[in-house]
Tab-separated table of C-alpha atoms in Angstrom:
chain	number	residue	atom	x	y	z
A	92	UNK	CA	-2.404	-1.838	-17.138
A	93	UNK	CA	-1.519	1.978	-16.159
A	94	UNK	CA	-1.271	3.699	-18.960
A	95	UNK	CA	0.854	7.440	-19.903
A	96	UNK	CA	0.363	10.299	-21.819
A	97	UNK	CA	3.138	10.299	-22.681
A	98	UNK	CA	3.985	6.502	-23.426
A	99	UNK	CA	2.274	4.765	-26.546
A	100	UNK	CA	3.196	1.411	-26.308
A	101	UNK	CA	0.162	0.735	-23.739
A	102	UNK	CA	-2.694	2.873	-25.927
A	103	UNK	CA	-4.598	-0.581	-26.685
A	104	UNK	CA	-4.928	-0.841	-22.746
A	105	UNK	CA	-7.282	2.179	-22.715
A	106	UNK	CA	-9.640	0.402	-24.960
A	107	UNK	CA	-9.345	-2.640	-23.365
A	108	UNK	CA	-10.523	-1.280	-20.259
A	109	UNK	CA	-13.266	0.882	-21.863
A	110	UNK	CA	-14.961	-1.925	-23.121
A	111	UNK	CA	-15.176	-3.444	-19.691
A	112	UNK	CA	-16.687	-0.449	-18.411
A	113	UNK	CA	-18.982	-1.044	-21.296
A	114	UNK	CA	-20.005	-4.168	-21.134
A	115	UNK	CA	-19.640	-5.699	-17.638
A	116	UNK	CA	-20.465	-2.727	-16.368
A	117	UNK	CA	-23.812	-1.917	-18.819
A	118	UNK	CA	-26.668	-0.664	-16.691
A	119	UNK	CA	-25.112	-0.262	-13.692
A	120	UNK	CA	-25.682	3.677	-11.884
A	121	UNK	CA	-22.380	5.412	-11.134
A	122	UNK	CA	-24.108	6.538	-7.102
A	123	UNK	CA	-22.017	5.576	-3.883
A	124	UNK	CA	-25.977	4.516	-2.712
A	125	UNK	CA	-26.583	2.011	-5.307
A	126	UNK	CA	-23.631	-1.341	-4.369
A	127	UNK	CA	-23.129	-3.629	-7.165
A	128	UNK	CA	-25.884	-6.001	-7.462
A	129	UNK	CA	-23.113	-8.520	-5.980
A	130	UNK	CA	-23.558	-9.824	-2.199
A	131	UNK	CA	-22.900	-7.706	0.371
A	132	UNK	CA	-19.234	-8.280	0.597
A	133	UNK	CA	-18.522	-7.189	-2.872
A	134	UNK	CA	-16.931	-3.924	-3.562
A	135	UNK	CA	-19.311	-0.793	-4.524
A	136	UNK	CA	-17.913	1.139	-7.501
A	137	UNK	CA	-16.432	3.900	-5.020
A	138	UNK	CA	-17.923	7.216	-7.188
A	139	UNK	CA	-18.273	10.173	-5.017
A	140	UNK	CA	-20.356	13.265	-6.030
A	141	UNK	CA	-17.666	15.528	-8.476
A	142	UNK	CA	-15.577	12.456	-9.054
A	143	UNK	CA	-14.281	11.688	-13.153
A	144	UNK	CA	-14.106	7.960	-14.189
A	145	UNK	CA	-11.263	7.243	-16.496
A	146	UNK	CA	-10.651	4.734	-18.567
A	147	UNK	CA	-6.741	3.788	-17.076
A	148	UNK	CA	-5.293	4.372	-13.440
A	149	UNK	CA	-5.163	7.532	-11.745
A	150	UNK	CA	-1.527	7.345	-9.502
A	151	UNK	CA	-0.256	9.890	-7.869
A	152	UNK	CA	2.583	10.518	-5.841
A	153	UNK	CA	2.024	11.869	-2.146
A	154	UNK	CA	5.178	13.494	-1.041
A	155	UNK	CA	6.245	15.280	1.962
A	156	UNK	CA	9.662	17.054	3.698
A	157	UNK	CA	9.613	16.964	7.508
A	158	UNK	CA	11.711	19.711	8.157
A	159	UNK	CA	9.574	22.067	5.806
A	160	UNK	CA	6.392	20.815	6.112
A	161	UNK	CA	5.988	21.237	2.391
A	162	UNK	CA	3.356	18.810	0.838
A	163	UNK	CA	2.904	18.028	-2.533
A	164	UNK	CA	1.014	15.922	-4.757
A	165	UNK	CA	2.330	14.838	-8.155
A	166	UNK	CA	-0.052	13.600	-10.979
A	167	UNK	CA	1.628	10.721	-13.087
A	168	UNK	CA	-0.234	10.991	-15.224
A	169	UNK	CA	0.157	14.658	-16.185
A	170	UNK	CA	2.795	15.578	-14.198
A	171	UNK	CA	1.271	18.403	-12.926
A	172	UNK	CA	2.514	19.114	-9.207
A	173	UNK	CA	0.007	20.758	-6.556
A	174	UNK	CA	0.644	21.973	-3.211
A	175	UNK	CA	-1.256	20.891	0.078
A	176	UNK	CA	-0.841	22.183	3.638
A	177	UNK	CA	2.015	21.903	5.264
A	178	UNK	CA	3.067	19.309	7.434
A	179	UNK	CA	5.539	19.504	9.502
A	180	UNK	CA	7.704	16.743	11.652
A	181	UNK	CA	5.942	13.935	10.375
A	182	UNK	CA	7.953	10.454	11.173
A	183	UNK	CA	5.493	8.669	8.683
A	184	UNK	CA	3.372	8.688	5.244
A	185	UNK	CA	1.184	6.047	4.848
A	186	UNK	CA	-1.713	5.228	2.363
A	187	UNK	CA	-4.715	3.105	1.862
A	188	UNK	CA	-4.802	3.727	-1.640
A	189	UNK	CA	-6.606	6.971	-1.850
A	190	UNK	CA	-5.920	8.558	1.324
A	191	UNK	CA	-2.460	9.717	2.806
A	192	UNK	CA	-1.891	9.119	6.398
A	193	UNK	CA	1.175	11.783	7.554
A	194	UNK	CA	2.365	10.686	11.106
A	195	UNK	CA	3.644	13.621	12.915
A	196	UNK	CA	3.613	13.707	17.196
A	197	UNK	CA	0.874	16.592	17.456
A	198	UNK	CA	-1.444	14.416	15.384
A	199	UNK	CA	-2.586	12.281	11.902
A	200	UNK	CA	-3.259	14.786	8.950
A	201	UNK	CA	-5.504	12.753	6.593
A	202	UNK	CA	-4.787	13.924	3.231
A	203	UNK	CA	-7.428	12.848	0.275
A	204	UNK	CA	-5.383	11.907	-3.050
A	205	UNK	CA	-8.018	12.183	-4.852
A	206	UNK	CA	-6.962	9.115	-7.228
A	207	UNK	CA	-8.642	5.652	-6.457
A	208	UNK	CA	-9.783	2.272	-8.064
A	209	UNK	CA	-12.179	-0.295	-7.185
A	210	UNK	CA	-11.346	-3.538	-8.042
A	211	UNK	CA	-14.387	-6.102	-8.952
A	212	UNK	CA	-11.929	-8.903	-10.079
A	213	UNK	CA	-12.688	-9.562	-13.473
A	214	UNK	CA	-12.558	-5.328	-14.263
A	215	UNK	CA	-11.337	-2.236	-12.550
A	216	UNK	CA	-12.913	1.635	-12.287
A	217	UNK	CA	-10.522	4.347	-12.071
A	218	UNK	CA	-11.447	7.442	-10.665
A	219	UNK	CA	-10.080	10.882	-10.031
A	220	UNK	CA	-10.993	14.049	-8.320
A	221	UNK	CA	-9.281	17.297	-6.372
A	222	UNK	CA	-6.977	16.416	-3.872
A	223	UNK	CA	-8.137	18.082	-0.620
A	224	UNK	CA	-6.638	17.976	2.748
A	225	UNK	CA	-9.553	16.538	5.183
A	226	UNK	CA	-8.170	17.294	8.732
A	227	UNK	CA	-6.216	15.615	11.449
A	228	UNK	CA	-7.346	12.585	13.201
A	229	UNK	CA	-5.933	12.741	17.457
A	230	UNK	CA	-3.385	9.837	17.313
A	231	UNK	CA	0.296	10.356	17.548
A	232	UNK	CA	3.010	9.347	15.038
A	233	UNK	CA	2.999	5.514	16.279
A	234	UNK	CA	-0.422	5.113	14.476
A	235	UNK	CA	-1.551	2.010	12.871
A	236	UNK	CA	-4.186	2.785	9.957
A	237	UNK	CA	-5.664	0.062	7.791
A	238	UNK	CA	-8.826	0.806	5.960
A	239	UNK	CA	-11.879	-1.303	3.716
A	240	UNK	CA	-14.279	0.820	1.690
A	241	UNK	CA	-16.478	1.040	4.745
A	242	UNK	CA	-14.081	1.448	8.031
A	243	UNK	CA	-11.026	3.043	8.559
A	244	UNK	CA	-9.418	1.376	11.935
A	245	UNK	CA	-7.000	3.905	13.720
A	246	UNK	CA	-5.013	2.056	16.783
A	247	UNK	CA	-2.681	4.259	18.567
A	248	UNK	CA	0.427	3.138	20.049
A	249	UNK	CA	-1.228	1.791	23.212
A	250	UNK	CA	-3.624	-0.698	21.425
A	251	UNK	CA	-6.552	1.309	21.507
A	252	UNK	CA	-8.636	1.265	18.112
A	253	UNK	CA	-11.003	3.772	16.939
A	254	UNK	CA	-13.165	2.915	13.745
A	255	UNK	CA	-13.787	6.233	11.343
A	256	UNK	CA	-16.424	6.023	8.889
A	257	UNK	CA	-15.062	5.447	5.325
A	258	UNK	CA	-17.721	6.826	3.546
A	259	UNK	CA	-17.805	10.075	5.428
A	260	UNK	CA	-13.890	10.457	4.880
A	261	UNK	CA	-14.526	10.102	1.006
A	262	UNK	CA	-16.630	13.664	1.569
A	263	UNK	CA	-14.041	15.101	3.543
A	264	UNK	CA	-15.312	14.412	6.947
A	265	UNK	CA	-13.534	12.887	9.760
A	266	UNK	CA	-16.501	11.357	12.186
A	267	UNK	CA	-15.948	8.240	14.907
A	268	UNK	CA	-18.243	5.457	14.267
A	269	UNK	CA	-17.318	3.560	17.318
A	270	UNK	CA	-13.874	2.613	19.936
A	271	UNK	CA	-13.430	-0.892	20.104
A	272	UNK	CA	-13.325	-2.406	23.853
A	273	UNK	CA	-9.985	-3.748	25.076
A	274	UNK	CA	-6.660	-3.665	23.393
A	275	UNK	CA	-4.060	-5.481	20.533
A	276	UNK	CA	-1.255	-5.767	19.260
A	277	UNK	CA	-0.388	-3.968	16.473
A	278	UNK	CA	-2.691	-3.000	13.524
A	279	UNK	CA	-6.620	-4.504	13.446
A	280	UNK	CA	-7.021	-5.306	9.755
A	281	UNK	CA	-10.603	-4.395	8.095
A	282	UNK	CA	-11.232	-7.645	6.375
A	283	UNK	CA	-14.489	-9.346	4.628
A	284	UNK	CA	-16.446	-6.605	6.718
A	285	UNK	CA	-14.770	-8.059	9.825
A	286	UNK	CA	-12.244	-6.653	11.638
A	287	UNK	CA	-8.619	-8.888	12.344
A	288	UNK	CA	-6.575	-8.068	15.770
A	289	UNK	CA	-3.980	-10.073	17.971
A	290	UNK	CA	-5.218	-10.107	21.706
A	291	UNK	CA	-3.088	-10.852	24.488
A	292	UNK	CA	-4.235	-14.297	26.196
A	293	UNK	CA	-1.613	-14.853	29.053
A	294	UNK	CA	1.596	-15.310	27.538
A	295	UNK	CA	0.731	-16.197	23.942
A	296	UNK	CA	-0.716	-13.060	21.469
A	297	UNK	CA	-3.714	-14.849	19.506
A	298	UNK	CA	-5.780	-13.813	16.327
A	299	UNK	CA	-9.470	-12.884	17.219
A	300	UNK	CA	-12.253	-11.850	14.577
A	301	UNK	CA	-14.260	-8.958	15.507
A	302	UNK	CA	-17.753	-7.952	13.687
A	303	UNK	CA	-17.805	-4.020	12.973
A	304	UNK	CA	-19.406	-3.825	16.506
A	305	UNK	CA	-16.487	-5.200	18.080
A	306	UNK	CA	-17.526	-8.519	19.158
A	307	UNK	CA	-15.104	-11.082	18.911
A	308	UNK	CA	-16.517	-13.993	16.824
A	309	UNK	CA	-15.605	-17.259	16.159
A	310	UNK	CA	-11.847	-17.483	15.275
A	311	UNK	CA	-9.183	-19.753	14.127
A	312	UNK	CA	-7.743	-21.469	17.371
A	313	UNK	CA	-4.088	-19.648	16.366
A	314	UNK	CA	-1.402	-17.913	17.914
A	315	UNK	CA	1.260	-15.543	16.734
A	316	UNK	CA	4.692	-14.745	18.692
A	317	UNK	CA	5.720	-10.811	17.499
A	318	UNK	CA	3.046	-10.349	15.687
A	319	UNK	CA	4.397	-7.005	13.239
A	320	UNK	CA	3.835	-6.299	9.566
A	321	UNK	CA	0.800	-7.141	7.405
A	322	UNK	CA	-0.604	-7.054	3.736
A	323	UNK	CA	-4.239	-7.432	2.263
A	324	UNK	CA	-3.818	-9.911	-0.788
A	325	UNK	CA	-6.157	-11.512	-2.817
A	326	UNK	CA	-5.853	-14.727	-1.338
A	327	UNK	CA	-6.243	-13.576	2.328
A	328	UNK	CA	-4.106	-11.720	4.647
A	329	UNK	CA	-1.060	-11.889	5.370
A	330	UNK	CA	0.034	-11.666	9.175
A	331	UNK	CA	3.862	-11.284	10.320
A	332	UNK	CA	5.068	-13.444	13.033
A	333	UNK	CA	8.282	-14.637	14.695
A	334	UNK	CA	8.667	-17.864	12.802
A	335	UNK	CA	7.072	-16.676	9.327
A	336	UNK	CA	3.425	-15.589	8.352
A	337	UNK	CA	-0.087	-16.440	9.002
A	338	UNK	CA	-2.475	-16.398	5.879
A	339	UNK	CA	-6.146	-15.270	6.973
A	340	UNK	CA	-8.624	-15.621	4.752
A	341	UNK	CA	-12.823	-16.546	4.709
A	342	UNK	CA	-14.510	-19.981	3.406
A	343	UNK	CA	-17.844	-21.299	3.434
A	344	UNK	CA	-18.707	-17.937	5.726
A	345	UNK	CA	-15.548	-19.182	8.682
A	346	UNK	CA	-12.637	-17.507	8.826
A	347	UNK	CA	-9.299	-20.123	8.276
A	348	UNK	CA	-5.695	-19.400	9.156
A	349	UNK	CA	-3.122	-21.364	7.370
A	350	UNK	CA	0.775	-21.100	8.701
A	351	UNK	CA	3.290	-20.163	6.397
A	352	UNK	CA	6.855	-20.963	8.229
A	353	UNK	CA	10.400	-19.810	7.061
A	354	UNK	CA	11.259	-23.163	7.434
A	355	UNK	CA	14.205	-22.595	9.532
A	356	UNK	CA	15.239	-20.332	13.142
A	357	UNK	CA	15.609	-16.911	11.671
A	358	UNK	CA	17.083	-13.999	13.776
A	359	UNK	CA	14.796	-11.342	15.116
A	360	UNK	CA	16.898	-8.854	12.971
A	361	UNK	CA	16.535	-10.297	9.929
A	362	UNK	CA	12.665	-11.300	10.184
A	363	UNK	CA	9.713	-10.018	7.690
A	364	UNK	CA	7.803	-6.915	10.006
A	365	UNK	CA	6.860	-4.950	7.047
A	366	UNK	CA	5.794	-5.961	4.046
A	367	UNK	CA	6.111	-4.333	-0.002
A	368	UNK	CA	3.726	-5.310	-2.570
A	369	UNK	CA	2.066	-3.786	-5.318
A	370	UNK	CA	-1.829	-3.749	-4.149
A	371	UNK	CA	-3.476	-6.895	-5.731
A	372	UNK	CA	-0.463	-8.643	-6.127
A	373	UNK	CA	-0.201	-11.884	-4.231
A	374	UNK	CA	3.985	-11.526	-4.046
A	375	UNK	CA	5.212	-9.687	-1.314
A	376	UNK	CA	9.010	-8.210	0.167
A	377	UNK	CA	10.650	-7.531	2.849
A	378	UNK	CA	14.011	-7.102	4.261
A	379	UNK	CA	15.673	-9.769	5.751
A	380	UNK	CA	17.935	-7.922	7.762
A	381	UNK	CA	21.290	-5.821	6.232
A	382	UNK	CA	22.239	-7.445	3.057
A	383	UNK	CA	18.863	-10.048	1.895
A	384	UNK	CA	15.371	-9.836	1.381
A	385	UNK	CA	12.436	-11.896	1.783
A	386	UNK	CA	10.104	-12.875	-0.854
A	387	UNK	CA	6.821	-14.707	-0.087
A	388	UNK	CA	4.829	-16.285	-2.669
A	389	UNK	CA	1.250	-16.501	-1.400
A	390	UNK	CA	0.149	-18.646	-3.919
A	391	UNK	CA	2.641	-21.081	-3.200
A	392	UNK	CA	2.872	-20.403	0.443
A	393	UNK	CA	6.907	-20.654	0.041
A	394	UNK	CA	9.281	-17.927	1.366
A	395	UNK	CA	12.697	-17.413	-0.783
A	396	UNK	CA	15.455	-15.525	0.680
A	397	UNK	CA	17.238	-13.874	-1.910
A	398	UNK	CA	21.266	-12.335	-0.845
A	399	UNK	CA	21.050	-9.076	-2.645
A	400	UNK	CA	23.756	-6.924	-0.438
A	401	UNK	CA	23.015	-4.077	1.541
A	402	UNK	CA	19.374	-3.075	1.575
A	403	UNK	CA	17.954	0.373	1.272
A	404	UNK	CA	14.373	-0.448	-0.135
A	405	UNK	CA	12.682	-3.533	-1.740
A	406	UNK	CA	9.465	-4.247	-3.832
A	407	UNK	CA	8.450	-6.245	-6.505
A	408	UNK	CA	5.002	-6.032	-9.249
A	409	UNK	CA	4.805	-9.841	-8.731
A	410	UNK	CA	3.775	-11.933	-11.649
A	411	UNK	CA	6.959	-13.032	-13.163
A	412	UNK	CA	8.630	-9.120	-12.918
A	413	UNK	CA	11.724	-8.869	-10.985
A	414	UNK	CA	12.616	-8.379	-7.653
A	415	UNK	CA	13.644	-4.746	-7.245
A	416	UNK	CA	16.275	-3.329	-4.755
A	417	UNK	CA	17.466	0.018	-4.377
A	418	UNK	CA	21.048	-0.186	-2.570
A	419	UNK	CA	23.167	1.915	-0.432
A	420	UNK	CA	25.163	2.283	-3.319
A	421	UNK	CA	22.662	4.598	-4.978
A	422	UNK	CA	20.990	2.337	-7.459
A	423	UNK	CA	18.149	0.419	-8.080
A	424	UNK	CA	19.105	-3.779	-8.787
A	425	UNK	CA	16.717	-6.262	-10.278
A	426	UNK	CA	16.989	-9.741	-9.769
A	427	UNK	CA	15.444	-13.082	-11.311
A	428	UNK	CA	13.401	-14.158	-8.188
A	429	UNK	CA	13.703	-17.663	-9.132
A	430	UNK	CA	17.201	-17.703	-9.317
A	431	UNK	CA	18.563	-15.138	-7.155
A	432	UNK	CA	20.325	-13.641	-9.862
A	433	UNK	CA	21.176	-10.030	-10.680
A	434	UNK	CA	19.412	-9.178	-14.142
A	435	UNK	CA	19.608	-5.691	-14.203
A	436	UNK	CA	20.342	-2.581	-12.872
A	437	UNK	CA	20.413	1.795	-12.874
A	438	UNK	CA	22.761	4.186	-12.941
A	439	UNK	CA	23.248	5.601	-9.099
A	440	UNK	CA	19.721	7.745	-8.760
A	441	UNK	CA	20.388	9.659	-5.063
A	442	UNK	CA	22.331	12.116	-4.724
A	443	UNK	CA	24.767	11.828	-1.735
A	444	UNK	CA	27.632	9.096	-1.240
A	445	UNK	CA	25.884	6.715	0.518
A	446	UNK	CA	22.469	5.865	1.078
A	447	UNK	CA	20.962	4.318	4.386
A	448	UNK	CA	17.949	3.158	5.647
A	449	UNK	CA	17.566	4.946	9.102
A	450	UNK	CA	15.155	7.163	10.622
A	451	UNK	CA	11.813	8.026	8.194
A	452	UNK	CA	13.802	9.471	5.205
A	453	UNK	CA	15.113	6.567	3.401
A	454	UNK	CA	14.254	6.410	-0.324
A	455	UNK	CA	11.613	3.879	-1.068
A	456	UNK	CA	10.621	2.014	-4.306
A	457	UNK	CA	6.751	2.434	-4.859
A	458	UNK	CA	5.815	-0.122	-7.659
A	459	UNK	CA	2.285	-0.373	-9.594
A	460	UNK	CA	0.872	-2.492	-12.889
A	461	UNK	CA	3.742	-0.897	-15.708
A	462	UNK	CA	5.945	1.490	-13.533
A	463	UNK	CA	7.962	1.665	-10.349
A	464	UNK	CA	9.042	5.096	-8.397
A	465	UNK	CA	12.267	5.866	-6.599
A	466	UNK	CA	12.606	9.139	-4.571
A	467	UNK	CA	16.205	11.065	-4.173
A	468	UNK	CA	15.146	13.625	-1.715
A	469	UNK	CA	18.455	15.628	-1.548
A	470	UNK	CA	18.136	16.157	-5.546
A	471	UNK	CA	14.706	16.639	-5.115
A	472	UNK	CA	13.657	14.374	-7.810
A	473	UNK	CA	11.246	11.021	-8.516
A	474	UNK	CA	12.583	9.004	-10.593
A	475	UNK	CA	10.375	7.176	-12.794
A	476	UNK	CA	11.893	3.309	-13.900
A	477	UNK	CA	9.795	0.796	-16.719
A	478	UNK	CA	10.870	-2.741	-14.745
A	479	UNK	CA	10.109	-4.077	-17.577
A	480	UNK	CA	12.790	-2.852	-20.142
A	481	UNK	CA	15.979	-3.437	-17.809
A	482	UNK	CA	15.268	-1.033	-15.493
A	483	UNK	CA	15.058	1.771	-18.221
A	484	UNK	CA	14.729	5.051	-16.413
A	485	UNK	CA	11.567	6.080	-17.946
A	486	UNK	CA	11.014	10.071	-16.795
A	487	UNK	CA	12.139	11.966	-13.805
A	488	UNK	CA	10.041	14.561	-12.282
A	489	UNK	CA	12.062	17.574	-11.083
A	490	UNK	CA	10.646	18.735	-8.032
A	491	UNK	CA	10.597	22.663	-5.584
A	492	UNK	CA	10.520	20.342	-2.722
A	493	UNK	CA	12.714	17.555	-0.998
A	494	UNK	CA	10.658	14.510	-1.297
A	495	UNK	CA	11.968	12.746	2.321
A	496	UNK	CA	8.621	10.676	2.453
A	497	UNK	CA	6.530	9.403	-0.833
A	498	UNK	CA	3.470	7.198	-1.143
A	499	UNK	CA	1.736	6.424	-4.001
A	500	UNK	CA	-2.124	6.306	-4.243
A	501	UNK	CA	-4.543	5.836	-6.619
A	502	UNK	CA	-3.603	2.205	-6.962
């Protein structure tokens, strides 16, 4: 559970989590070269040399203007503010959870939060270091980045794929490990130290498993029409298609692929290509079109539409936490996702009339374990909102820049 400075309610948390550090952790040497005494698979604690461990979560909020170039990253949990290079033009800010991905057309800058977590399931370790811009990786602003703590797989917009080494990034160097033969469609997914891709065989676009080599391996016989938007969950991945979702995950050492259909013929326009979740959550969002979103339950393998009105940004903590939508009228809606029904919702937080969702400067709702973020870039605020108190507006952070594009890492 993240926990605030400045917010009391949570301080048992902190102890919580310090005794798992303790305890399940006893023993074990904080060194990137020594992996948890877990199979290979398992994830290694993620400590760099000059890194702090801390007992709660580290977020911070990567933010970026395009017509500026101004870069700035905000500390949550101090709310201290500090400036980056500048970055002009870019369409796009991404993250992997530590790393922020800013798509402009000259090129990638790669810019290192310096906030992460590694998650071992039954504890977490928080860590936090200086942020530090690491360079530009040669891909335009179509760029498809997904990242595991040992490859980061960079396919341009022409399906080529270039793997970076992960652990090399984490000290601030940018350094090919290999370019995967051929070309897909859309992202390749770093998965179970496999790689996932869609390949083009004839007229249908089918999932192949690579190995880190690039070899394709045994694969679920599966196809995917459209194949666009994807989400790592704990129970597999999660794969966009034209008729719903595919959920990839590993058993017995084989990869399986389980369809998970709307159900009914859904318009292209109003289909799931991009998907909202907050990381290890297994509930995810998307827009379904103008006025709905999408909520799919991986657990249950059940979409819901929900009618919400018109759609600006959606996201949701999962869990039993409503379903949050920030709407062209300014304000941020929660709904009951079981019902459909409106529980909650803000006063108008953006500045300006109207809100819409075009081009790369929409406001977005960034969500993790105890808050969620909304960005008003003409105010040049972040407002921060507790989901779980009726949407009370919790802080706002009062920024010199106009936040147009906002990730948050250390998740």
């Amino acid at each position: 559970m993240m926990i605030r400075r400045n917010v009391t309610p949570w301080a048992s948390a902190a102890l919580v989590v310090t005794a798992l550090l303790t305890t399940s952790c006893a023993g074990e040497k904080r060194d990137a070269a020594q992996p948890d005494a877990r199979p290979s698979s398992a994830t290694p604690h993620g400590y760099v040399e000059g890194a702090q461990e801390a007992a709660e979560q580290q977020s911070r909020l990567l933010l970026n203007d395009p017509a500026s170039g101004d870069t700035r990253v905000l500390d949550l949990v101090t709310g201290k503010v500090r400036r980056t290079a500048e970055v002009k033009d870019a369409v796009r800010l991404g993250t992997d959870g530590r790393f922020g991905y800013l798509h402009a057309p000259g090129g990638t800058h790669v810019l290192d939060s310096g906030a992460w977590m590694v998650d071992h399931g039954d504890h977490v370790h928080y860590y936090s270091a200086s942020t530090r811009d690491v360079g530009e990786l040669p891909v335009g602003s179509q760029a498809q980045i997904r990242s595991d703590v040992a490859v980061t797989a960079v396919t341009d917009e022409n399906g080529r794929t270039v793997l970076y080494d992960r652990g090399k990034l984490e000290r601030g160097q940018i350094a090919t490990s290999r370019t995967l033969s051929g070309t897909y469609s859309g992202a390749v997914v770093p998965y179970e130290e496999h790689l996932l891709a869609f390949a083009k065989e004839g007229d249908a676009t089918e999932l192949v498993v690579l190995d880190r080599e690039g070899e394709r391996l045994a694969s679920p016989d599966v196809t995917c029409d459209a194949p666009r938007g994807d989400a790592v969950t704990r129970r597999g991945v999660i794969l966009g298609c034209a008729d719903g979702a595919l959920l990839v995950g590993r058993q017995d050492g084989a990869f399986t692929a389980e369809k998970i259909p709307y159900g009914k013929h859904v318009p292209a326009q109003e289909r799931a290509t991009a998907f909202h979740h907050r990381p290890g959550s297994d509930t995810l969002t998307a827009k379904a079109g103008d006025d709905a979103v999408w909520v799919l339950d991986v657990t249950e393998r059940a979409w819901k539409r929900v009618a919400t009105g018109p759609v600006v940004a959606v996201n949701t903590a999962g869990e039993g936490s409503p379903l949050l939508v920030l709407q062209t009228d300014g304000s941020v809606h929660g709904y009951d996702v079981a019902t459909g029904k409106q529980t909650a919702r803000t006063r108008p937080l953006l500045t300006g009339e109207k809100q819409d969702d075009s081009g790369g400067g929409a406001a977005v709702i960034e969500v993790d374990r105890s808050r969620a973020y909304v960005n008003d870039p003409e105010g040049r605020k972040v407002f921060e909102i507790d989901y779980n108190d009726g949407l009370r507006i919790a802080r706002s952070f009062d920024l010199d820049v106009k936040p147009v594009l906002m990730v948050e890492a250390g998740r």
